[in-house]
Amino acid sequence: STAQIGVTGLAVMGSNLARNFARNGYTVAVHNRTAAKTTALVEEFGHEGDFVATGSAKEFVDALERPRRLIIMVKAGEPTDAVIHEFAPLLEPGDVIIDGGNAHFEDTRRREKELREQGIHFVGAGISGGEEGALLGPSIMPGGSAESYESLGPMLEKIAAKAKDGTPCVSHVGPDGAGHFVKMVHNGIEYADMQLIAEAYHLLRDVAGYSPARIAETFREWNRGRLDSYLIEITAEVLAHTDAETGLPFVDVVADAAEQKGTGRWTVQIALDLGVPVSGIAEAVFARAVSGHADLREAARGLAGPAAAPLPAEAADAFAAQVEQALYASKIVSYTQGFHQIQAGSEEYGWGVDLGAVSSLWRGGCIIRAAFLDRIRTAYDAQPDLPSLLADPGFAQEIGEAQEDWRAVVVAAVSHGIPVPAFSASLAYYDALRAERLPAALTQGQRDFFGAHTYRRTDREGTFHTLWSGDRSEVRTA
Ligand code: NBP
């Protein structure tokens, strides 16, 4: 028993994570259901560090120092349960199982509870950054017991990405499913970021009349400013790419039907359960769904649209600058909504998640890494119990400065017939929150009319009902 850590599940993520540990000086026991993958990994990368190739589950477990630390990197869902059931009987109290897959946090809560009864620490850890991140440094969001993090933390800090200030992009998020919950919301925000960028592209292309190459240049420029982020950077790369076969812009030869694996959908489903408005994320998930409905799109192809021509060249650059404002303002809203969801989940499950720490661990390694996250960190440092990112004076000022351009962009999109569901939903959220009065008062009146659902008044305490089908006098019900 010489290995400090074990990895089972040696597809791309598990292999790269095992290599990351080995490259950082740890002895890593490796295991995979299909043993050939274990042998292949050690043959190809054995020179990178100390690997212990193991065949059976027992051999794997026996190779680990006690208390054992083993990471499961298999396909999320039933395979994870199968692996847990295979290993749990071979483990002892105090051992730590880490699930680094994209598990649903409810599954993680269930597994943690079951294993806790056996004295085993189960750590659901969100890992972001794709295969490159796993190898070179991912952002890691571990849940589970605080005790497990004591032994695990130093190792994870070593292999995690480092933010620009050198801080490792990992910290204990909270108990049981907190880590996977935060990873889920990370992915939801990723969907929103991508959709906002896609809408900006669409506007630059069809309203400003820019070519993909010109748009790539615009994104490169934006990447030197406050939008500096991994997603803006790769957007420029994708837009600048030319298809070798046809010589056309790559973006013009790719089928325009976006796919998804499900974490964005989970974010929205859970947000609905928690009653948290995540309209930007929801629109991003729906936008992918709309794009994939070839039948509906085909049936609607001939429908009438506005007769707006692209802007004259001399107006295009000013419009592009407005789009940058709209993108930034909408981004503030989607992070506001995502952090609200984490806060609500933390309250619902009693996790005590530190929102500033979450923004910190997304600063490197993960797909949504961005200079922007430093701003969020600063906001929570200044006011740890910030009720909403929009309540931060800095963000309030920036969004206030952007709002006129933001509106102009949504207006231009509407008049040109360009769908901007995430830009406009984000703007609607902003306007709803800042409104003095909302038409929700009317909604309450309707509910009371048809269902006697009662209402509260602005001028005194209590719950009231109007006798709509009687003499329309008001009665106090509580
Ligand atoms: P996959 O999700 O493709 O899973 C393949 C691995 O699962 C193989 O090692 C396979 O073993 C093993 N496996 C399966 Br399938 N069923 C099993 C079972 N019943 N018992 C034991 N092992 C089983 O691998 P991946 O793309 O490397 O992702 C691993 C995890 O990391 C997933 O949960 C994924 O969602 C998550 N993740 C992926 C990314 C990414 O960018 N790909 C990013 C972040 C997180 P075999 O070799 O014997 O078939």
Short mmCIF file of C-alpha atoms and ligand atoms in Angstrom, two decimals:
data_model
loop_
_atom_site.label_atom_id
_atom_site.label_comp_id
_atom_site.label_asym_id
_atom_site.label_seq_id
_atom_site.Cartn_x
_atom_site.Cartn_y
_atom_site.Cartn_z
CA SER A 1 0.00 0.00 0.00
CA THR A 2 2.06 2.83 -1.35
CA ALA A 3 -0.29 5.00 -3.38
CA GLN A 4 -1.46 8.27 -1.87
CA ILE A 5 -4.42 8.45 -4.21
CA GLY A 6 -6.29 6.14 -6.56
CA VAL A 7 -8.23 6.84 -9.73
CA THR A 8 -10.78 4.42 -11.13
CA GLY A 9 -12.34 5.09 -14.51
CA LEU A 10 -9.61 5.80 -17.01
CA ALA A 11 -11.42 7.39 -19.92
CA VAL A 12 -10.14 10.82 -20.93
CA MET A 13 -10.99 12.64 -17.68
CA GLY A 14 -9.75 9.94 -15.29
CA SER A 15 -6.52 9.34 -17.22
CA ASN A 16 -5.68 13.01 -17.31
CA LEU A 17 -6.49 13.49 -13.65
CA ALA A 18 -4.30 10.51 -12.71
CA ARG A 19 -1.46 11.95 -14.79
CA ASN A 20 -1.94 15.35 -13.14
CA PHE A 21 -1.51 13.76 -9.68
CA ALA A 22 1.53 11.77 -10.86
CA ARG A 23 3.14 14.83 -12.47
CA ASN A 24 2.74 16.59 -9.13
CA GLY A 25 4.74 13.93 -7.36
CA TYR A 26 2.00 11.69 -5.97
CA THR A 27 2.01 7.93 -6.30
CA VAL A 28 -1.26 7.10 -8.08
CA ALA A 29 -2.99 3.74 -8.15
CA VAL A 30 -4.97 3.38 -11.37
CA HIS A 31 -7.86 1.09 -12.18
CA ASN A 32 -10.46 0.66 -14.89
CA ARG A 33 -13.30 -1.82 -15.49
CA THR A 34 -11.68 -2.77 -18.78
CA ALA A 35 -8.14 -3.56 -17.65
CA ALA A 36 -6.56 -2.88 -21.05
CA LYS A 37 -7.03 0.86 -20.49
CA THR A 38 -5.03 0.68 -17.26
CA THR A 39 -2.14 -1.04 -18.99
CA ALA A 40 -2.27 1.36 -21.91
CA LEU A 41 -2.18 4.40 -19.61
CA VAL A 42 0.87 3.19 -17.73
CA GLU A 43 2.65 2.11 -20.92
CA GLU A 44 2.13 5.47 -22.56
CA PHE A 45 2.56 7.83 -19.62
CA GLY A 46 4.35 5.76 -16.97
CA HIS A 47 7.45 7.91 -17.39
CA GLU A 48 5.56 10.96 -16.13
CA GLY A 49 5.50 9.76 -12.52
CA ASP A 50 4.71 6.92 -10.14
CA PHE A 51 1.72 4.85 -11.21
CA VAL A 52 0.59 1.59 -9.63
CA ALA A 53 -1.39 -0.34 -12.24
CA THR A 54 -4.01 -2.55 -10.63
CA GLY A 55 -6.31 -5.18 -12.11
CA SER A 56 -8.99 -6.14 -9.60
CA ALA A 57 -10.95 -3.87 -7.27
CA LYS A 58 -9.23 -5.56 -4.31
CA GLU A 59 -5.78 -4.97 -5.77
CA PHE A 60 -6.70 -1.33 -6.28
CA VAL A 61 -7.95 -0.84 -2.74
CA ASP A 62 -4.95 -2.70 -1.28
CA ALA A 63 -2.57 -0.42 -3.15
CA LEU A 64 -3.85 2.66 -1.29
CA GLU A 65 -2.38 4.20 1.86
CA ARG A 66 -4.79 4.49 4.77
CA PRO A 67 -7.06 6.28 5.19
CA ARG A 68 -7.65 5.54 1.53
CA ARG A 69 -8.47 8.25 -1.00
CA LEU A 70 -9.96 7.08 -4.26
CA ILE A 71 -11.46 9.05 -7.09
CA ILE A 72 -14.23 7.70 -9.28
CA MET A 73 -14.20 9.14 -12.82
CA VAL A 74 -16.80 7.03 -14.59
CA LYS A 75 -19.88 7.93 -16.56
CA ALA A 76 -22.34 9.70 -14.24
CA GLY A 77 -25.49 7.88 -13.15
CA GLU A 78 -25.77 4.09 -12.77
CA PRO A 79 -22.08 3.41 -13.50
CA THR A 80 -21.18 5.54 -10.45
CA ASP A 81 -23.51 3.49 -8.22
CA ALA A 82 -22.12 0.27 -9.68
CA VAL A 83 -18.57 1.33 -8.85
CA ILE A 84 -19.51 2.47 -5.34
CA HIS A 85 -21.21 -0.87 -4.66
CA GLU A 86 -18.15 -2.68 -5.89
CA PHE A 87 -15.69 -0.74 -3.73
CA ALA A 88 -17.60 0.13 -0.56
CA PRO A 89 -17.44 -3.41 0.94
CA LEU A 90 -13.65 -3.36 0.55
CA LEU A 91 -13.22 -0.04 2.39
CA GLU A 92 -12.89 0.89 6.06
CA PRO A 93 -14.24 3.71 8.21
CA GLY A 94 -12.29 6.91 7.58
CA ASP A 95 -11.64 6.12 3.92
CA VAL A 96 -12.62 8.79 1.38
CA ILE A 97 -14.38 8.23 -1.94
CA ILE A 98 -14.39 11.19 -4.31
CA ASP A 99 -16.85 11.23 -7.19
CA GLY A 100 -15.42 13.59 -9.81
CA GLY A 101 -18.12 12.88 -12.40
CA ASN A 102 -20.97 15.19 -13.33
CA ALA A 103 -23.39 13.70 -10.81
CA HIS A 104 -26.76 15.22 -9.99
CA PHE A 105 -26.42 16.71 -6.50
CA GLU A 106 -29.45 14.75 -5.25
CA ASP A 107 -27.64 11.51 -6.15
CA THR A 108 -24.61 12.81 -4.31
CA ARG A 109 -26.72 13.53 -1.22
CA ARG A 110 -28.12 10.00 -1.31
CA ARG A 111 -24.72 8.38 -1.78
CA GLU A 112 -23.11 10.50 0.92
CA LYS A 113 -25.79 9.53 3.41
CA GLU A 114 -25.52 5.81 2.63
CA LEU A 115 -21.73 5.77 2.89
CA ARG A 116 -21.68 7.95 6.00
CA GLU A 117 -23.56 5.15 7.78
CA GLN A 118 -20.60 2.95 6.95
CA GLY A 119 -18.14 5.57 8.26
CA ILE A 120 -16.91 6.34 4.74
CA HIS A 121 -16.53 9.95 3.61
CA PHE A 122 -18.15 10.50 0.26
CA VAL A 123 -17.05 13.66 -1.52
CA GLY A 124 -19.02 14.74 -4.57
CA ALA A 125 -16.57 17.00 -6.37
CA GLY A 126 -17.48 19.09 -9.38
CA ILE A 127 -14.55 19.24 -11.77
CA SER A 128 -14.51 21.77 -14.59
CA GLY A 129 -12.11 22.47 -17.38
CA GLY A 130 -12.65 19.51 -19.70
CA GLU A 131 -9.85 17.13 -20.54
CA GLU A 132 -7.19 19.82 -20.73
CA GLY A 133 -8.17 21.13 -17.32
CA ALA A 134 -8.02 17.64 -15.81
CA LEU A 135 -4.43 17.32 -17.01
CA LEU A 136 -3.08 20.82 -16.49
CA GLY A 137 -5.24 22.06 -13.62
CA PRO A 138 -9.00 22.05 -13.30
CA SER A 139 -11.28 24.09 -11.11
CA ILE A 140 -12.46 21.73 -8.37
CA MET A 141 -15.64 22.09 -6.29
CA PRO A 142 -15.59 19.47 -3.53
CA GLY A 143 -18.53 18.82 -1.23
CA GLY A 144 -18.64 16.22 1.54
CA SER A 145 -17.47 16.47 5.12
CA ALA A 146 -15.11 19.20 6.29
CA GLU A 147 -13.01 16.42 7.85
CA SER A 148 -12.45 14.75 4.49
CA TYR A 149 -11.22 18.03 3.06
CA GLU A 150 -8.46 18.18 5.69
CA SER A 151 -6.69 15.21 4.17
CA LEU A 152 -7.82 15.85 0.62
CA GLY A 153 -7.39 19.62 0.41
CA PRO A 154 -3.59 19.84 0.11
CA MET A 155 -3.56 17.27 -2.71
CA LEU A 156 -6.38 18.96 -4.60
CA GLU A 157 -4.76 22.35 -4.15
CA LYS A 158 -1.63 20.98 -5.76
CA ILE A 159 -3.33 19.67 -8.90
CA ALA A 160 -5.92 22.46 -9.28
CA ALA A 161 -5.62 25.44 -11.59
CA LYS A 162 -4.12 28.56 -10.05
CA ALA A 163 -5.77 31.94 -10.38
CA LYS A 164 -3.59 34.82 -11.60
CA ASP A 165 -2.75 35.71 -7.99
CA GLY A 166 -1.54 32.13 -7.43
CA THR A 167 -4.51 30.95 -5.34
CA PRO A 168 -5.55 27.35 -6.12
CA CYS A 169 -8.98 27.10 -7.74
CA VAL A 170 -10.37 24.70 -5.15
CA SER A 171 -11.93 25.01 -1.71
CA HIS A 172 -14.39 23.06 0.38
CA VAL A 173 -17.77 24.23 -0.93
CA GLY A 174 -19.95 22.69 1.79
CA PRO A 175 -21.36 19.36 2.99
CA ASP A 176 -22.83 16.46 0.98
CA GLY A 177 -24.10 17.64 -2.44
CA ALA A 178 -22.89 21.27 -2.24
CA GLY A 179 -19.97 20.71 -4.61
CA HIS A 180 -22.03 19.09 -7.34
CA PHE A 181 -24.75 21.73 -6.90
CA VAL A 182 -22.23 24.52 -7.43
CA LYS A 183 -20.79 22.68 -10.45
CA MET A 184 -24.30 22.39 -11.86
CA VAL A 185 -24.88 26.15 -11.53
CA HIS A 186 -21.43 26.76 -13.03
CA ASN A 187 -22.58 24.85 -16.09
CA GLY A 188 -25.86 26.79 -16.17
CA ILE A 189 -23.93 30.06 -16.15
CA GLU A 190 -21.70 28.62 -18.87
CA TYR A 191 -24.82 28.05 -21.02
CA ALA A 192 -25.90 31.66 -20.43
CA ASP A 193 -22.44 33.06 -21.21
CA MET A 194 -22.34 31.08 -24.45
CA GLN A 195 -25.83 32.14 -25.50
CA LEU A 196 -25.08 35.82 -24.80
CA ILE A 197 -21.95 35.57 -26.93
CA ALA A 198 -23.95 33.84 -29.66
CA GLU A 199 -26.53 36.64 -29.63
CA ALA A 200 -23.77 39.26 -29.81
CA TYR A 201 -22.34 37.42 -32.82
CA HIS A 202 -25.74 37.23 -34.51
CA LEU A 203 -26.24 41.00 -34.10
CA LEU A 204 -22.75 41.88 -35.31
CA ARG A 205 -23.28 39.68 -38.33
CA ASP A 206 -26.82 40.63 -39.36
CA VAL A 207 -27.30 44.14 -37.97
CA ALA A 208 -23.74 45.52 -38.15
CA GLY A 209 -23.09 43.50 -41.31
CA TYR A 210 -19.66 42.30 -40.10
CA SER A 211 -17.94 39.22 -41.57
CA PRO A 212 -16.96 36.34 -39.23
CA ALA A 213 -13.32 37.45 -39.50
CA ARG A 214 -14.24 41.01 -38.53
CA ILE A 215 -16.31 39.67 -35.61
CA ALA A 216 -13.34 37.56 -34.50
CA GLU A 217 -11.33 40.77 -34.42
CA THR A 218 -14.05 42.48 -32.39
CA PHE A 219 -14.07 39.65 -29.83
CA ARG A 220 -10.28 39.84 -29.61
CA GLU A 221 -10.62 43.52 -28.81
CA TRP A 222 -13.28 42.84 -26.20
CA ASN A 223 -11.04 40.19 -24.69
CA ARG A 224 -8.52 42.90 -23.87
CA GLY A 225 -11.14 44.71 -21.76
CA ARG A 226 -13.58 43.85 -19.01
CA LEU A 227 -14.98 40.87 -20.95
CA ASP A 228 -11.57 39.16 -20.80
CA SER A 229 -12.46 35.46 -20.50
CA TYR A 230 -11.78 32.01 -21.85
CA LEU A 231 -15.12 31.85 -23.70
CA ILE A 232 -14.58 35.19 -25.50
CA GLU A 233 -11.05 34.07 -26.40
CA ILE A 234 -12.17 30.77 -27.95
CA THR A 235 -15.08 32.51 -29.69
CA ALA A 236 -12.56 34.62 -31.59
CA GLU A 237 -10.63 31.46 -32.51
CA VAL A 238 -13.74 29.67 -33.77
CA LEU A 239 -14.89 32.68 -35.80
CA ALA A 240 -11.47 33.19 -37.37
CA HIS A 241 -11.26 29.56 -38.45
CA THR A 242 -11.74 28.69 -42.15
CA ASP A 243 -13.09 25.35 -43.31
CA ALA A 244 -10.27 23.61 -45.18
CA GLU A 245 -12.58 21.79 -47.58
CA THR A 246 -14.74 24.68 -48.78
CA GLY A 247 -12.67 27.73 -47.90
CA LEU A 248 -15.77 29.15 -46.17
CA PRO A 249 -15.83 30.51 -42.62
CA PHE A 250 -16.02 27.47 -40.35
CA VAL A 251 -19.09 28.90 -38.60
CA ASP A 252 -20.96 28.82 -41.92
CA VAL A 253 -20.44 25.12 -42.55
CA VAL A 254 -21.46 23.86 -39.09
CA ALA A 255 -25.10 22.73 -38.73
CA ASP A 256 -26.94 25.29 -36.59
CA ALA A 257 -28.50 22.85 -34.10
CA ALA A 258 -26.92 23.09 -30.64
CA GLU A 259 -26.74 19.99 -28.47
CA GLN A 260 -26.59 19.59 -24.71
CA LYS A 261 -25.70 16.99 -22.14
CA GLY A 262 -28.10 18.07 -19.42
CA THR A 263 -26.44 20.12 -16.68
CA GLY A 264 -27.98 23.36 -18.00
CA ARG A 265 -31.38 21.70 -17.93
CA TRP A 266 -30.79 20.52 -14.34
CA THR A 267 -29.91 24.06 -13.30
CA VAL A 268 -33.23 25.34 -14.61
CA GLN A 269 -35.24 22.42 -13.20
CA ILE A 270 -33.77 22.94 -9.73
CA ALA A 271 -34.20 26.71 -10.01
CA LEU A 272 -37.90 26.16 -10.66
CA ASP A 273 -38.10 23.96 -7.56
CA LEU A 274 -36.32 26.57 -5.46
CA GLY A 275 -38.36 29.43 -6.94
CA VAL A 276 -35.26 31.24 -8.16
CA PRO A 277 -35.62 33.27 -11.39
CA VAL A 278 -32.75 32.20 -13.65
CA SER A 279 -34.32 33.54 -16.83
CA GLY A 280 -31.01 34.11 -18.63
CA ILE A 281 -29.92 30.51 -18.08
CA ALA A 282 -33.38 29.19 -18.94
CA GLU A 283 -33.44 31.13 -22.22
CA ALA A 284 -30.01 29.74 -23.04
CA VAL A 285 -31.25 26.17 -22.53
CA PHE A 286 -34.41 26.88 -24.56
CA ALA A 287 -32.39 28.54 -27.34
CA ARG A 288 -30.47 25.29 -27.82
CA ALA A 289 -33.77 23.40 -27.85
CA VAL A 290 -35.27 25.75 -30.46
CA SER A 291 -32.22 25.37 -32.67
CA GLY A 292 -32.60 21.59 -32.56
CA HIS A 293 -36.24 21.52 -33.70
CA ALA A 294 -35.61 21.20 -37.43
CA ASP A 295 -39.24 20.29 -38.07
CA LEU A 296 -40.65 23.41 -36.38
CA ARG A 297 -38.09 25.63 -38.02
CA GLU A 298 -38.84 24.16 -41.44
CA ALA A 299 -42.57 24.71 -40.95
CA ALA A 300 -41.99 28.35 -39.92
CA ARG A 301 -39.46 29.26 -42.59
CA GLY A 302 -41.81 31.28 -44.78
CA LEU A 303 -43.27 33.43 -41.98
CA ALA A 304 -43.12 37.18 -42.40
CA GLY A 305 -40.37 39.25 -40.80
CA PRO A 306 -39.38 42.92 -40.73
CA ALA A 307 -37.81 44.57 -43.75
CA ALA A 308 -34.81 46.09 -41.96
CA ALA A 309 -31.53 46.35 -43.83
CA PRO A 310 -28.15 46.04 -42.09
CA LEU A 311 -26.77 49.30 -40.74
CA PRO A 312 -24.71 51.52 -43.02
CA ALA A 313 -20.99 50.88 -42.57
CA GLU A 314 -20.41 54.18 -40.77
CA ALA A 315 -22.93 53.22 -38.04
CA ALA A 316 -21.68 49.66 -37.57
CA ASP A 317 -18.79 50.32 -35.20
CA ALA A 318 -20.89 52.44 -32.85
CA PHE A 319 -23.47 49.65 -32.79
CA ALA A 320 -20.75 47.09 -32.01
CA ALA A 321 -19.75 49.18 -29.00
CA GLN A 322 -23.37 49.11 -27.82
CA VAL A 323 -23.42 45.33 -28.20
CA GLU A 324 -20.40 45.14 -25.91
CA GLN A 325 -22.37 47.08 -23.29
CA ALA A 326 -25.40 44.81 -23.72
CA LEU A 327 -23.26 41.71 -23.42
CA TYR A 328 -21.57 42.95 -20.27
CA ALA A 329 -24.83 44.05 -18.63
CA SER A 330 -26.53 40.75 -19.47
CA LYS A 331 -23.53 38.89 -18.09
CA ILE A 332 -23.90 40.71 -14.78
CA VAL A 333 -27.52 39.55 -14.73
CA SER A 334 -26.79 35.89 -15.46
CA TYR A 335 -24.16 35.76 -12.70
CA THR A 336 -26.57 37.56 -10.37
CA GLN A 337 -29.14 34.86 -11.09
CA GLY A 338 -26.65 31.99 -10.79
CA PHE A 339 -25.30 33.23 -7.47
CA HIS A 340 -28.84 33.70 -6.23
CA GLN A 341 -29.49 30.04 -7.04
CA ILE A 342 -26.39 28.93 -5.11
CA GLN A 343 -27.47 31.07 -2.17
CA ALA A 344 -30.98 29.57 -2.28
CA GLY A 345 -29.64 26.01 -2.55
CA SER A 346 -27.28 26.67 0.33
CA GLU A 347 -30.17 27.89 2.48
CA GLU A 348 -32.47 25.05 1.45
CA TYR A 349 -29.93 22.34 2.29
CA GLY A 350 -28.09 24.13 5.11
CA TRP A 351 -24.73 24.14 3.33
CA GLY A 352 -23.35 27.51 4.37
CA VAL A 353 -21.74 28.09 0.97
CA ASP A 354 -19.40 31.10 0.86
CA LEU A 355 -20.32 32.86 -2.39
CA GLY A 356 -17.10 34.85 -2.51
CA ALA A 357 -15.12 31.61 -2.24
CA VAL A 358 -17.15 30.15 -5.12
CA SER A 359 -16.31 33.11 -7.36
CA SER A 360 -12.67 32.60 -6.38
CA LEU A 361 -12.50 28.98 -7.39
CA TRP A 362 -13.98 29.75 -10.82
CA ARG A 363 -11.17 32.20 -11.60
CA GLY A 364 -8.97 29.58 -13.23
CA GLY A 365 -9.21 26.16 -14.87
CA CYS A 366 -12.91 26.19 -15.65
CA ILE A 367 -14.83 27.11 -18.78
CA ILE A 368 -16.30 30.32 -17.33
CA ARG A 369 -12.95 31.62 -16.05
CA ALA A 370 -12.85 35.36 -16.53
CA ALA A 371 -11.45 38.59 -15.17
CA PHE A 372 -15.07 39.29 -14.23
CA LEU A 373 -14.87 36.74 -11.40
CA ASP A 374 -12.30 38.92 -9.63
CA ARG A 375 -14.93 41.64 -9.64
CA ILE A 376 -17.43 39.28 -8.03
CA ARG A 377 -14.83 38.26 -5.46
CA THR A 378 -14.26 41.94 -4.62
CA ALA A 379 -18.00 42.50 -4.29
CA TYR A 380 -18.38 39.66 -1.76
CA ASP A 381 -15.20 40.69 0.08
CA ALA A 382 -16.66 44.15 0.56
CA GLN A 383 -20.02 42.76 1.68
CA PRO A 384 -20.08 39.03 2.48
CA ASP A 385 -23.87 39.00 2.94
CA LEU A 386 -24.56 40.86 -0.31
CA PRO A 387 -28.21 40.03 -1.09
CA SER A 388 -27.62 40.18 -4.85
CA LEU A 389 -24.76 41.09 -7.16
CA LEU A 390 -26.91 43.97 -8.42
CA ALA A 391 -26.75 45.41 -4.89
CA ASP A 392 -22.99 45.83 -5.20
CA PRO A 393 -22.29 49.53 -5.83
CA GLY A 394 -19.68 48.74 -8.50
CA PHE A 395 -21.95 46.45 -10.53
CA ALA A 396 -24.89 48.81 -10.01
CA GLN A 397 -22.87 51.62 -11.51
CA GLU A 398 -21.64 49.60 -14.48
CA ILE A 399 -25.05 48.22 -15.34
CA GLY A 400 -26.51 51.70 -14.95
CA GLU A 401 -23.99 53.06 -17.42
CA ALA A 402 -24.72 50.23 -19.84
CA GLN A 403 -28.49 50.23 -19.67
CA GLU A 404 -29.26 52.72 -22.41
CA ASP A 405 -27.07 50.92 -24.95
CA TRP A 406 -28.46 47.60 -23.73
CA ARG A 407 -31.99 48.81 -24.52
CA ALA A 408 -30.91 50.17 -27.90
CA VAL A 409 -29.43 46.78 -28.78
CA VAL A 410 -32.60 44.90 -27.80
CA VAL A 411 -34.67 47.41 -29.80
CA ALA A 412 -32.40 46.96 -32.83
CA ALA A 413 -32.67 43.18 -32.49
CA VAL A 414 -36.45 43.33 -32.37
CA SER A 415 -36.69 45.68 -35.34
CA HIS A 416 -34.34 43.50 -37.38
CA GLY A 417 -36.11 40.30 -36.36
CA ILE A 418 -33.05 38.83 -34.63
CA PRO A 419 -33.88 36.61 -31.64
CA VAL A 420 -32.02 37.75 -28.52
CA PRO A 421 -33.80 35.77 -25.79
CA ALA A 422 -30.97 36.00 -23.27
CA PHE A 423 -30.25 39.72 -23.81
CA SER A 424 -33.93 40.59 -23.52
CA ALA A 425 -34.72 38.24 -20.61
CA SER A 426 -31.78 39.69 -18.70
CA LEU A 427 -32.97 43.22 -19.39
CA ALA A 428 -36.50 42.28 -18.30
CA TYR A 429 -35.11 40.86 -15.05
CA TYR A 430 -33.20 44.10 -14.45
CA ASP A 431 -36.27 46.21 -15.13
CA ALA A 432 -38.49 43.98 -12.99
CA LEU A 433 -36.18 44.20 -10.00
CA ARG A 434 -35.83 47.96 -10.16
CA ALA A 435 -39.54 48.64 -10.81
CA GLU A 436 -41.39 50.67 -8.20
CA ARG A 437 -44.61 48.72 -8.82
CA LEU A 438 -45.09 45.46 -10.71
CA PRO A 439 -48.30 44.26 -12.38
CA ALA A 440 -48.16 41.34 -9.93
CA ALA A 441 -50.83 43.31 -8.04
CA LEU A 442 -53.20 42.68 -10.93
CA THR A 443 -52.22 39.00 -11.00
CA GLN A 444 -53.16 38.79 -7.33
CA GLY A 445 -56.51 40.41 -8.09
CA GLN A 446 -57.22 37.85 -10.81
CA ARG A 447 -56.22 34.99 -8.54
CA ASP A 448 -58.52 36.28 -5.86
CA PHE A 449 -61.33 36.70 -8.41
CA PHE A 450 -61.32 33.19 -9.85
CA GLY A 451 -59.94 31.17 -6.95
CA ALA A 452 -60.41 33.18 -3.75
CA HIS A 453 -56.64 32.94 -3.31
CA THR A 454 -56.61 36.16 -1.21
CA TYR A 455 -54.17 39.06 -1.31
CA ARG A 456 -52.26 41.39 0.97
CA ARG A 457 -52.68 45.17 0.94
CA THR A 458 -50.06 47.88 0.70
CA ASP A 459 -51.62 49.93 3.50
CA ARG A 460 -52.24 47.45 6.32
CA GLU A 461 -51.36 44.00 7.66
CA GLY A 462 -53.45 40.89 7.06
CA THR A 463 -54.83 38.76 4.26
CA PHE A 464 -57.93 39.82 2.35
CA HIS A 465 -60.53 38.55 -0.09
CA THR A 466 -63.04 40.52 -2.13
CA LEU A 467 -66.49 38.97 -2.53
CA TRP A 468 -66.31 39.18 -6.33
CA SER A 469 -69.53 37.31 -7.05
CA GLY A 470 -71.37 39.05 -4.19
CA ASP A 471 -71.47 42.71 -3.27
CA ARG A 472 -67.69 43.14 -3.83
CA SER A 473 -67.06 44.11 -0.27
CA GLU A 474 -63.75 43.08 1.25
CA VAL A 475 -63.31 40.58 4.06
CA ARG A 476 -60.26 40.02 6.15
CA THR A 477 -59.33 36.31 6.15
CA ALA A 478 -56.30 36.35 8.43
P1 NBP B 1 -17.16 8.71 -19.70
O1 NBP B 1 -18.22 9.53 -19.11
O2 NBP B 1 -17.18 8.43 -21.14
O3 NBP B 1 -17.11 7.30 -18.92
C1 NBP B 1 -16.25 6.26 -19.32
C2 NBP B 1 -15.68 5.54 -18.13
O4 NBP B 1 -16.74 4.98 -17.33
C3 NBP B 1 -14.81 4.38 -18.55
O5 NBP B 1 -13.71 4.30 -17.66
C4 NBP B 1 -15.75 3.20 -18.37
O6 NBP B 1 -15.08 1.97 -18.18
C5 NBP B 1 -16.46 3.59 -17.13
N1 NBP B 1 -17.69 2.82 -16.86
C6 NBP B 1 -18.88 2.83 -17.47
BR1 NBP B 1 -19.27 3.79 -18.97
N2 NBP B 1 -19.78 2.02 -16.92
C7 NBP B 1 -19.14 1.45 -15.89
C8 NBP B 1 -19.53 0.49 -14.92
N3 NBP B 1 -20.77 0.02 -14.88
N4 NBP B 1 -18.62 0.12 -14.02
C9 NBP B 1 -17.36 0.61 -14.04
N5 NBP B 1 -16.93 1.53 -14.93
C10 NBP B 1 -17.81 1.94 -15.85
O7 NBP B 1 -15.70 9.32 -19.33
P2 NBP B 1 -15.18 10.83 -19.29
O8 NBP B 1 -15.61 11.60 -20.49
O9 NBP B 1 -13.74 10.70 -18.98
O10 NBP B 1 -15.93 11.47 -18.04
C11 NBP B 1 -15.84 10.94 -16.73
C12 NBP B 1 -16.74 11.73 -15.81
O11 NBP B 1 -16.29 13.07 -15.77
C13 NBP B 1 -18.20 11.80 -16.26
O12 NBP B 1 -19.02 11.76 -15.13
C14 NBP B 1 -18.29 13.14 -16.92
O13 NBP B 1 -19.60 13.66 -16.88
C15 NBP B 1 -17.35 13.94 -16.08
N6 NBP B 1 -16.79 15.13 -16.74
C16 NBP B 1 -16.41 15.11 -18.02
C17 NBP B 1 -15.86 16.23 -18.62
C18 NBP B 1 -15.41 16.19 -20.03
O14 NBP B 1 -15.01 17.25 -20.54
N7 NBP B 1 -15.42 15.05 -20.70
C19 NBP B 1 -15.70 17.39 -17.87
C20 NBP B 1 -16.07 17.39 -16.55
C21 NBP B 1 -16.62 16.25 -15.99
P3 NBP B 1 -14.71 1.02 -19.45
O15 NBP B 1 -13.45 1.58 -19.99
O16 NBP B 1 -14.58 -0.30 -18.85
O17 NBP B 1 -15.86 1.14 -20.41
#
